[in-house]
Tab-separated table of C-alpha atoms (C1' of nucleotides) and ligand atoms in Angstrom:
chain	number	residue	atom	x	y	z
A	1	MET	CA	179.916	168.897	115.299
A	2	LYS	CA	181.342	167.375	118.423
A	3	ILE	CA	180.949	168.669	121.919
A	4	SER	CA	184.415	169.018	123.432
A	5	THR	CA	185.566	166.513	126.013
A	6	LYS	CA	185.614	169.378	128.491
A	7	GLY	CA	181.872	169.771	128.185
A	8	ARG	CA	181.182	166.060	128.198
A	9	TYR	CA	183.459	165.311	131.118
A	10	ALA	CA	182.120	168.286	133.056
A	11	LEU	CA	178.602	166.938	132.697
A	12	ARG	CA	179.587	163.464	133.898
A	13	LEU	CA	181.536	165.017	136.750
A	14	MET	CA	178.621	167.183	137.822
A	15	LEU	CA	176.262	164.224	137.560
A	16	ASP	CA	178.616	162.208	139.754
A	17	LEU	CA	178.515	164.980	142.347
A	18	ALA	CA	174.749	165.266	141.974
A	19	ILE	CA	174.232	161.560	142.618
A	20	ASN	CA	176.202	161.993	145.834
A	21	TYR	CA	174.533	165.283	146.730
A	22	GLY	CA	173.990	165.725	150.464
A	23	GLY	CA	176.554	163.089	151.345
A	24	GLU	CA	180.247	163.409	152.044
A	25	LEU	CA	182.863	165.253	150.024
A	26	ILE	CA	183.973	163.602	146.779
A	27	THR	CA	187.580	163.620	145.620
A	28	VAL	CA	188.686	164.118	142.059
A	29	LYS	CA	190.477	160.802	142.353
A	30	LYS	CA	187.235	158.941	142.977
A	31	ILE	CA	185.399	160.657	140.158
A	32	ALA	CA	188.257	159.951	137.777
A	33	ALA	CA	188.215	156.281	138.724
A	34	ARG	CA	184.450	155.948	138.480
A	35	GLN	CA	184.209	157.790	135.194
A	36	GLY	CA	187.387	156.469	133.639
A	37	ILE	CA	188.754	159.925	132.928
A	38	SER	CA	192.272	161.310	133.399
A	39	GLU	CA	192.560	162.624	136.942
A	40	LYS	CA	194.664	165.626	136.016
A	41	TYR	CA	192.380	166.616	133.202
A	42	LEU	CA	189.419	166.439	135.546
A	43	GLU	CA	191.253	168.734	137.939
A	44	GLN	CA	191.466	171.373	135.241
A	45	ILE	CA	187.813	170.985	134.468
A	46	ILE	CA	186.614	171.121	138.050
A	47	THR	CA	188.742	174.215	138.638
A	48	GLN	CA	186.737	175.955	135.954
A	49	LEU	CA	183.487	174.806	137.543
A	50	LYS	CA	184.676	176.073	140.897
A	51	LYS	CA	185.488	179.498	139.468
A	52	ALA	CA	181.959	179.603	138.117
A	53	GLY	CA	180.670	178.891	141.601
A	54	TYR	CA	179.104	175.599	140.571
A	55	VAL	CA	181.075	173.493	143.050
A	56	ARG	CA	182.598	174.119	146.470
A	57	SER	CA	185.905	172.657	147.578
A	58	VAL	CA	187.647	171.732	150.832
A	59	ARG	CA	191.411	171.455	150.706
A	60	GLY	CA	193.733	169.104	152.510
A	61	SER	CA	193.365	165.607	153.759
A	62	GLU	CA	189.780	164.385	153.794
A	63	GLY	CA	189.008	167.240	151.464
A	64	GLY	CA	187.102	167.115	148.202
A	65	TYR	CA	184.271	168.686	146.269
A	66	ARG	CA	180.534	169.029	146.500
A	67	LEU	CA	177.819	170.717	144.484
A	68	ALA	CA	177.193	174.335	145.504
A	69	ARG	CA	173.455	174.114	144.876
A	70	ASP	CA	170.677	171.593	144.560
A	71	PRO	CA	170.924	169.361	141.444
A	72	ALA	CA	167.581	170.704	140.238
A	73	GLU	CA	169.151	174.137	139.840
A	74	TYR	CA	171.686	173.070	137.223
A	75	THR	CA	170.668	172.577	133.640
A	76	VAL	CA	172.841	170.680	131.200
A	77	GLY	CA	173.001	173.878	129.161
A	78	MET	CA	174.480	175.868	132.056
A	79	ILE	CA	177.278	173.354	132.468
A	80	LEU	CA	178.053	173.106	128.772
A	81	ARG	CA	178.075	176.875	128.338
A	82	GLN	CA	180.413	177.248	131.275
A	83	MET	CA	182.907	174.898	129.622
A	84	GLU	CA	182.407	175.708	125.946
A	85	GLY	CA	181.602	179.389	126.141
A	86	SER	CA	178.565	179.161	123.890
A	87	LEU	CA	176.390	176.587	122.227
A	88	ALA	CA	176.484	178.330	118.855
A	89	PRO	CA	177.567	175.927	116.100
A	90	VAL	CA	179.493	178.734	114.391
A	91	SER	CA	181.442	181.596	115.924
A	92	CYS	CA	179.549	184.028	113.684
A	93	LEU	CA	176.683	183.513	116.122
A	94	ASP	CA	178.531	184.179	119.351
A	95	GLU	CA	176.677	187.018	121.024
A	96	GLU	CA	179.851	188.882	121.855
A	97	VAL	CA	181.601	191.549	119.816
A	98	ASN	CA	182.691	188.746	117.536
A	99	LEU	CA	180.089	189.578	114.894
A	100	CYS	CA	180.983	188.267	111.462
A	101	ALA	CA	181.352	190.868	108.718
A	102	ARG	CA	179.269	188.692	106.403
A	103	ALA	CA	176.389	188.256	108.820
A	104	ALA	CA	174.155	190.733	107.026
A	105	ASP	CA	174.343	188.875	103.708
A	106	CYS	CA	175.028	185.335	104.874
A	107	ILE	CA	172.269	182.958	103.868
A	108	THR	CA	173.656	180.007	105.799
A	109	LEU	CA	173.634	181.941	109.054
A	110	ASN	CA	169.937	181.205	109.392
A	111	VAL	CA	170.643	177.488	109.268
A	112	TRP	CA	173.057	177.797	112.170
A	113	LYS	CA	170.576	179.886	114.118
A	114	LYS	CA	168.025	177.112	113.824
A	115	VAL	CA	170.571	174.517	114.864
A	116	LYS	CA	171.549	176.595	117.862
A	117	THR	CA	167.951	177.018	118.977
A	118	ALA	CA	167.264	173.306	118.559
A	119	VAL	CA	170.249	172.374	120.696
A	120	GLU	CA	169.414	174.920	123.357
A	121	ASP	CA	165.831	173.717	123.559
A	122	VAL	CA	167.161	170.309	124.522
A	123	VAL	CA	169.952	171.124	126.940
A	124	ASP	CA	168.237	173.974	128.764
A	125	GLN	CA	165.355	171.731	129.686
A	126	ILE	CA	167.305	168.894	131.293
A	127	THR	CA	168.547	169.363	134.867
A	128	LEU	CA	170.991	167.324	136.879
A	129	ALA	CA	168.054	166.254	139.024
A	130	ASP	CA	166.458	164.690	135.935
A	131	LEU	CA	169.631	162.755	135.261
A	132	VAL	CA	169.906	161.636	138.876
A	133	LYS	CA	166.382	160.298	138.579
A	134	ASP	CA	167.339	158.442	135.381
A	135	TYR	CA	170.258	156.970	137.257
A	136	GLN	CA	168.181	155.830	140.205
A	137	GLU	CA	165.587	154.246	137.950
A	138	LYS	CA	168.336	152.441	136.117
A	139	VAL	CA	169.777	151.098	139.345
A	140	VAL	CA	166.382	149.660	140.312
A	141	LEU	CA	165.961	148.202	136.851
A	142	ASP	CA	169.374	146.570	136.918
A	143	LEU	CA	168.675	145.129	140.349
A	144	ASN	CA	165.407	143.589	139.195
A	145	LEU	CA	167.165	142.094	136.222
A	146	TYR	CA	169.801	140.653	138.496
A	147	LEU	CA	167.259	139.111	140.845
A	148	LEU	CA	165.359	137.676	137.905
A	149	THR	CA	168.489	136.097	136.489
A	150	PHE	CA	169.140	134.211	139.696
A	151	LYS	CA	165.463	133.364	140.176
A	152	MET	CA	165.222	134.868	143.611
B	1	MET	CA	180.012	172.516	119.995
B	2	LYS	CA	181.277	174.035	116.802
B	3	ILE	CA	180.770	172.702	113.331
B	4	SER	CA	184.152	172.359	111.652
B	5	THR	CA	185.216	174.912	109.075
B	6	LYS	CA	185.166	172.140	106.510
B	7	GLY	CA	181.460	171.631	107.038
B	8	ARG	CA	180.666	175.335	107.087
B	9	TYR	CA	182.747	176.139	104.025
B	10	ALA	CA	181.361	173.147	102.161
B	11	LEU	CA	177.833	174.413	102.705
B	12	ARG	CA	178.671	177.898	101.455
B	13	LEU	CA	180.494	176.396	98.494
B	14	MET	CA	177.568	174.160	97.588
B	15	LEU	CA	175.163	177.057	97.975
B	16	ASP	CA	177.326	179.127	95.656
B	17	LEU	CA	177.157	176.350	93.057
B	18	ALA	CA	173.427	175.966	93.643
B	19	ILE	CA	172.785	179.642	93.021
B	20	ASN	CA	174.573	179.265	89.694
B	21	TYR	CA	172.954	175.923	88.890
B	22	GLY	CA	172.221	175.446	85.178
B	23	GLY	CA	174.655	178.152	84.162
B	24	GLU	CA	178.299	177.903	83.249
B	25	LEU	CA	181.055	176.153	85.153
B	26	ILE	CA	182.294	177.840	88.307
B	27	THR	CA	185.963	177.940	89.296
B	28	VAL	CA	187.270	177.500	92.793
B	29	LYS	CA	188.947	180.863	92.390
B	30	LYS	CA	185.613	182.616	91.943
B	31	ILE	CA	183.992	180.860	94.866
B	32	ALA	CA	186.971	181.643	97.072
B	33	ALA	CA	186.774	185.317	96.123
B	34	ARG	CA	183.004	185.554	96.596
B	35	GLN	CA	183.009	183.682	99.878
B	36	GLY	CA	186.233	185.103	101.256
B	37	ILE	CA	187.751	181.693	101.875
B	38	SER	CA	191.263	180.444	101.161
B	39	GLU	CA	191.426	179.105	97.613
B	40	LYS	CA	193.708	176.211	98.484
B	41	TYR	CA	191.602	175.134	101.399
B	42	LEU	CA	188.485	175.199	99.258
B	43	GLU	CA	190.239	172.961	96.746
B	44	GLN	CA	190.637	170.291	99.404
B	45	ILE	CA	187.027	170.615	100.412
B	46	ILE	CA	185.616	170.443	96.919
B	47	THR	CA	187.785	167.402	96.198
B	48	GLN	CA	185.982	165.618	99.005
B	49	LEU	CA	182.615	166.674	97.597
B	50	LYS	CA	183.662	165.426	94.187
B	51	LYS	CA	184.643	162.033	95.579
B	52	ALA	CA	181.193	161.826	97.111
B	53	GLY	CA	179.710	162.500	93.705
B	54	TYR	CA	178.101	165.740	94.813
B	55	VAL	CA	179.880	167.903	92.230
B	56	ARG	CA	181.251	167.299	88.753
B	57	SER	CA	184.452	168.844	87.473
B	58	VAL	CA	185.997	169.811	84.163
B	59	ARG	CA	189.771	170.169	84.087
B	60	GLY	CA	191.939	172.547	82.183
B	61	SER	CA	191.403	176.035	80.917
B	62	GLU	CA	187.781	177.145	81.007
B	63	GLY	CA	187.195	174.301	83.429
B	64	GLY	CA	185.441	174.416	86.752
B	65	TYR	CA	182.766	172.788	88.845
B	66	ARG	CA	179.025	172.345	88.803
B	67	LEU	CA	176.470	170.588	90.969
B	68	ALA	CA	175.914	166.948	89.988
B	69	ARG	CA	172.200	167.080	90.812
B	70	ASP	CA	169.373	169.545	91.283
B	71	PRO	CA	169.737	171.786	94.368
B	72	ALA	CA	166.494	170.363	95.744
B	73	GLU	CA	168.164	166.984	96.064
B	74	TYR	CA	170.807	168.110	98.529
B	75	THR	CA	169.975	168.581	102.173
B	76	VAL	CA	172.227	170.535	104.486
B	77	GLY	CA	172.569	167.360	106.517
B	78	MET	CA	173.951	165.401	103.547
B	79	ILE	CA	176.657	167.971	102.997
B	80	LEU	CA	177.613	168.247	106.643
B	81	ARG	CA	177.753	164.479	107.079
B	82	GLN	CA	179.954	164.159	104.022
B	83	MET	CA	182.457	166.564	105.570
B	84	GLU	CA	182.150	165.738	109.256
B	85	GLY	CA	181.419	162.037	109.071
B	86	SER	CA	178.506	162.181	111.474
B	87	LEU	CA	176.336	164.707	113.239
B	88	ALA	CA	176.598	162.976	116.601
B	89	PRO	CA	177.711	165.415	119.314
B	90	VAL	CA	179.785	162.637	120.934
B	91	SER	CA	181.721	159.819	119.303
B	92	CYS	CA	179.999	157.354	121.637
B	93	LEU	CA	177.011	157.802	119.334
B	94	ASP	CA	178.713	157.173	116.022
B	95	GLU	CA	176.852	154.283	114.469
B	96	GLU	CA	180.015	152.500	113.457
B	97	VAL	CA	181.974	149.910	115.395
B	98	ASN	CA	183.086	152.744	117.627
B	99	LEU	CA	180.649	151.832	120.381
B	100	CYS	CA	181.653	153.180	123.776
B	101	ALA	CA	182.225	150.586	126.481
B	102	ARG	CA	180.213	152.716	128.909
B	103	ALA	CA	177.214	153.067	126.646
B	104	ALA	CA	175.122	150.524	128.543
B	105	ASP	CA	175.442	152.394	131.840
B	106	CYS	CA	175.984	155.941	130.642
B	107	ILE	CA	173.230	158.254	131.815
B	108	THR	CA	174.427	161.242	129.821
B	109	LEU	CA	174.278	159.320	126.556
B	110	ASN	CA	170.559	159.959	126.414
B	111	VAL	CA	171.183	163.697	126.492
B	112	TRP	CA	173.454	163.446	123.493
B	113	LYS	CA	170.934	161.304	121.649
B	114	LYS	CA	168.340	164.023	122.076
B	115	VAL	CA	170.788	166.680	120.905
B	116	LYS	CA	171.670	164.611	117.863
B	117	THR	CA	168.039	164.129	116.920
B	118	ALA	CA	167.293	167.813	117.376
B	119	VAL	CA	170.163	168.811	115.104
B	120	GLU	CA	169.256	166.238	112.475
B	121	ASP	CA	165.646	167.366	112.450
B	122	VAL	CA	166.860	170.808	111.423
B	123	VAL	CA	169.555	170.040	108.883
B	124	ASP	CA	167.823	167.147	107.144
B	125	GLN	CA	164.839	169.308	106.373
B	126	ILE	CA	166.634	172.189	104.675
B	127	THR	CA	167.702	171.733	101.051
B	128	LEU	CA	170.006	173.820	98.918
B	129	ALA	CA	166.935	174.816	96.921
B	130	ASP	CA	165.460	176.350	100.090
B	131	LEU	CA	168.609	178.362	100.604
B	132	VAL	CA	168.682	179.491	96.972
B	133	LYS	CA	165.137	180.729	97.470
B	134	ASP	CA	166.207	182.603	100.607
B	135	TYR	CA	168.988	184.159	98.567
B	136	GLN	CA	166.714	185.247	95.749
B	137	GLU	CA	164.201	186.761	98.142
B	138	LYS	CA	167.003	188.619	99.836
B	139	VAL	CA	168.233	190.016	96.533
B	140	VAL	CA	164.759	191.359	95.740
B	141	LEU	CA	164.462	192.803	99.222
B	142	ASP	CA	167.804	194.528	98.981
B	143	LEU	CA	166.875	195.957	95.582
B	144	ASN	CA	163.623	197.385	96.899
B	145	LEU	CA	165.472	198.929	99.795
B	146	TYR	CA	167.940	200.460	97.371
B	147	LEU	CA	165.225	201.921	95.171
B	148	LEU	CA	163.429	203.303	98.193
B	149	THR	CA	166.572	204.982	99.445
B	150	PHE	CA	166.970	206.888	96.212
B	151	LYS	CA	163.241	207.682	95.979
B	152	MET	CA	162.751	206.147	92.570
C	1	DT	C1'	204.798	167.426	165.108
C	2	DA	C1'	205.121	164.286	161.186
C	3	DT	C1'	202.826	162.213	157.529
C	4	DA	C1'	199.551	161.326	154.195
C	5	DT	C1'	196.016	163.210	151.531
C	6	DT	C1'	194.063	166.411	148.835
C	7	DA	C1'	193.100	170.821	146.240
C	8	DC	C1'	195.476	174.165	143.389
C	9	DA	C1'	198.707	175.876	139.725
C	10	DA	C1'	201.684	176.104	135.765
C	11	DT	C1'	203.675	174.010	132.069
C	12	DA	C1'	205.052	170.658	128.629
C	13	DG	C1'	204.082	166.937	125.160
C	14	DG	C1'	201.191	164.537	121.713
C	15	DA	C1'	197.362	164.316	118.653
C	16	DT	C1'	194.207	166.300	115.803
C	17	DT	C1'	192.457	170.044	112.979
C	18	DA	C1'	192.968	174.257	110.132
C	19	DG	C1'	195.178	176.422	106.765
C	20	DT	C1'	199.342	177.257	103.375
C	21	DA	C1'	202.427	176.282	99.611
C	22	DG	C1'	204.287	174.402	95.397
C	23	DG	C1'	203.861	172.162	91.485
C	24	DA	C1'	202.224	168.390	88.061
C	25	DA	C1'	198.553	167.200	84.802
C	26	DT	C1'	194.981	168.660	81.724
C	27	DT	C1'	192.605	171.434	78.443
C	28	DC	C1'	191.133	175.439	75.814
C	29	DA	C1'	192.209	179.276	72.820
C	30	DA	C1'	195.053	182.179	70.300
D	1	DT	C1'	202.153	174.863	69.166
D	2	DT	C1'	202.542	177.786	72.762
D	3	DG	C1'	200.648	179.891	76.865
D	4	DA	C1'	197.361	180.582	80.263
D	5	DA	C1'	193.902	178.767	83.163
D	6	DT	C1'	192.377	175.353	85.880
D	7	DT	C1'	191.857	170.919	88.399
D	8	DC	C1'	194.413	167.680	90.963
D	9	DC	C1'	198.029	165.923	94.149
D	10	DT	C1'	201.336	165.975	98.044
D	11	DA	C1'	203.617	167.842	101.678
D	12	DC	C1'	204.391	171.280	105.144
D	13	DT	C1'	203.277	174.755	108.920
D	14	DA	C1'	200.357	176.773	112.488
D	15	DA	C1'	196.891	176.494	115.786
D	16	DT	C1'	194.069	174.187	118.925
D	17	DC	C1'	192.696	170.470	121.961
D	18	DC	C1'	193.579	166.804	125.166
D	19	DT	C1'	196.448	164.603	128.447
D	20	DA	C1'	200.490	164.019	131.405
D	21	DT	C1'	204.086	165.867	134.472
D	22	DT	C1'	205.713	168.314	138.168
D	23	DG	C1'	205.379	170.776	142.009
D	24	DT	C1'	203.159	173.797	145.927
D	25	DA	C1'	199.744	174.813	149.616
D	26	DA	C1'	196.441	173.405	152.944
D	27	DT	C1'	194.462	170.236	156.291
D	28	DA	C1'	193.067	166.103	158.996
D	29	DT	C1'	194.841	162.346	161.563
D	30	DA	C1'	198.049	159.618	164.015
E	201	FES	S1	180.145	183.406	107.512
E	201	FES	FE1	179.850	184.599	109.312
E	201	FES	S2	177.764	184.926	109.164
E	201	FES	FE2	178.011	183.466	107.576
E	202	FES	S1	180.897	158.035	127.812
E	202	FES	FE1	180.551	156.809	126.019
E	202	FES	S2	178.464	156.428	126.278
E	202	FES	FE2	178.766	157.893	127.861
DNA sequence: TATATTACAATAGGATTAGTAGGAATTCAA
DNA sequence: TTGAATTCCTACTAATCCTATTGTAATATA
């Protein structure tokens, strides 16, 4: 019941870009360092996000990546689906042609449908902008804590 | 975001036993045939369920398996956790010692917490007895449909 | 122009998961 | 007591997922 690293890393990558939205281009190298993720693996992931039109790139020296749209226009669900293909907990539920022969009689299928809906309700409601806000609030909180510690 | 085959098969296996609860012993062979799952793979799965005390076995000829307790006492969540270890969508959330070093600063962790809760709310509320009921209602429904088709 | 930096691409290796295979141990029934 | 059915045990193979390696193409800057 794990979300693949692709999905998880893609979300952290997109959040990193979202936090820097409007600023300069961000390199994969910097994201990898900040997030503690393999640089080459991130390259593969960001390539997929680029193909989906979620990020724009500039090649060459001083190049890098940036978000294609405003952070508020990306939901967590969009990003996960792009990387994982579907949020269905079982392949029997994948919308495509992949319909399971047992679907008509399968009692457990209903369980998975409910799980799928529950997950989607969560991830389709959270946008990158929400997460950026969480981040900014956390930064302020940490700063206050720091100031308090040193009695300033 | 897939549930492992072990978890899915275990649920179908347990449901099969639940439907036959109170009757005679059920062999792995029969379950494998009914569910269309590899017999040898099911053996490994049911061994794990036996170790957890969820099923009882009788060896030798005329042997087989049966549920250790009443179907109402098993939730889907119990079975999945037994097979998958945890329902957390990321290992960073696994209760154990496995705490992620980034947890304190990780913004996305909150997303995964919400996903985990949403999934648990579903699977911890459904028992095998509920699924048996679904099955029985379906059988009646199918019978009515059959009778109707032949105008009896 | 030369050089360093960076995106882009393809592939190979390692780790984990999914599934297969063979057979030993146990028990019932004929 | 023999044979068949069945659980139980161990090891192997195949597939998938994650990461690392290697190299090419494009671009800014000196
Ligand atoms: S096994 Fe495919 S629908 Fe249940
Ligand atoms: S990466 Fe482990 S808590 Fe976010």
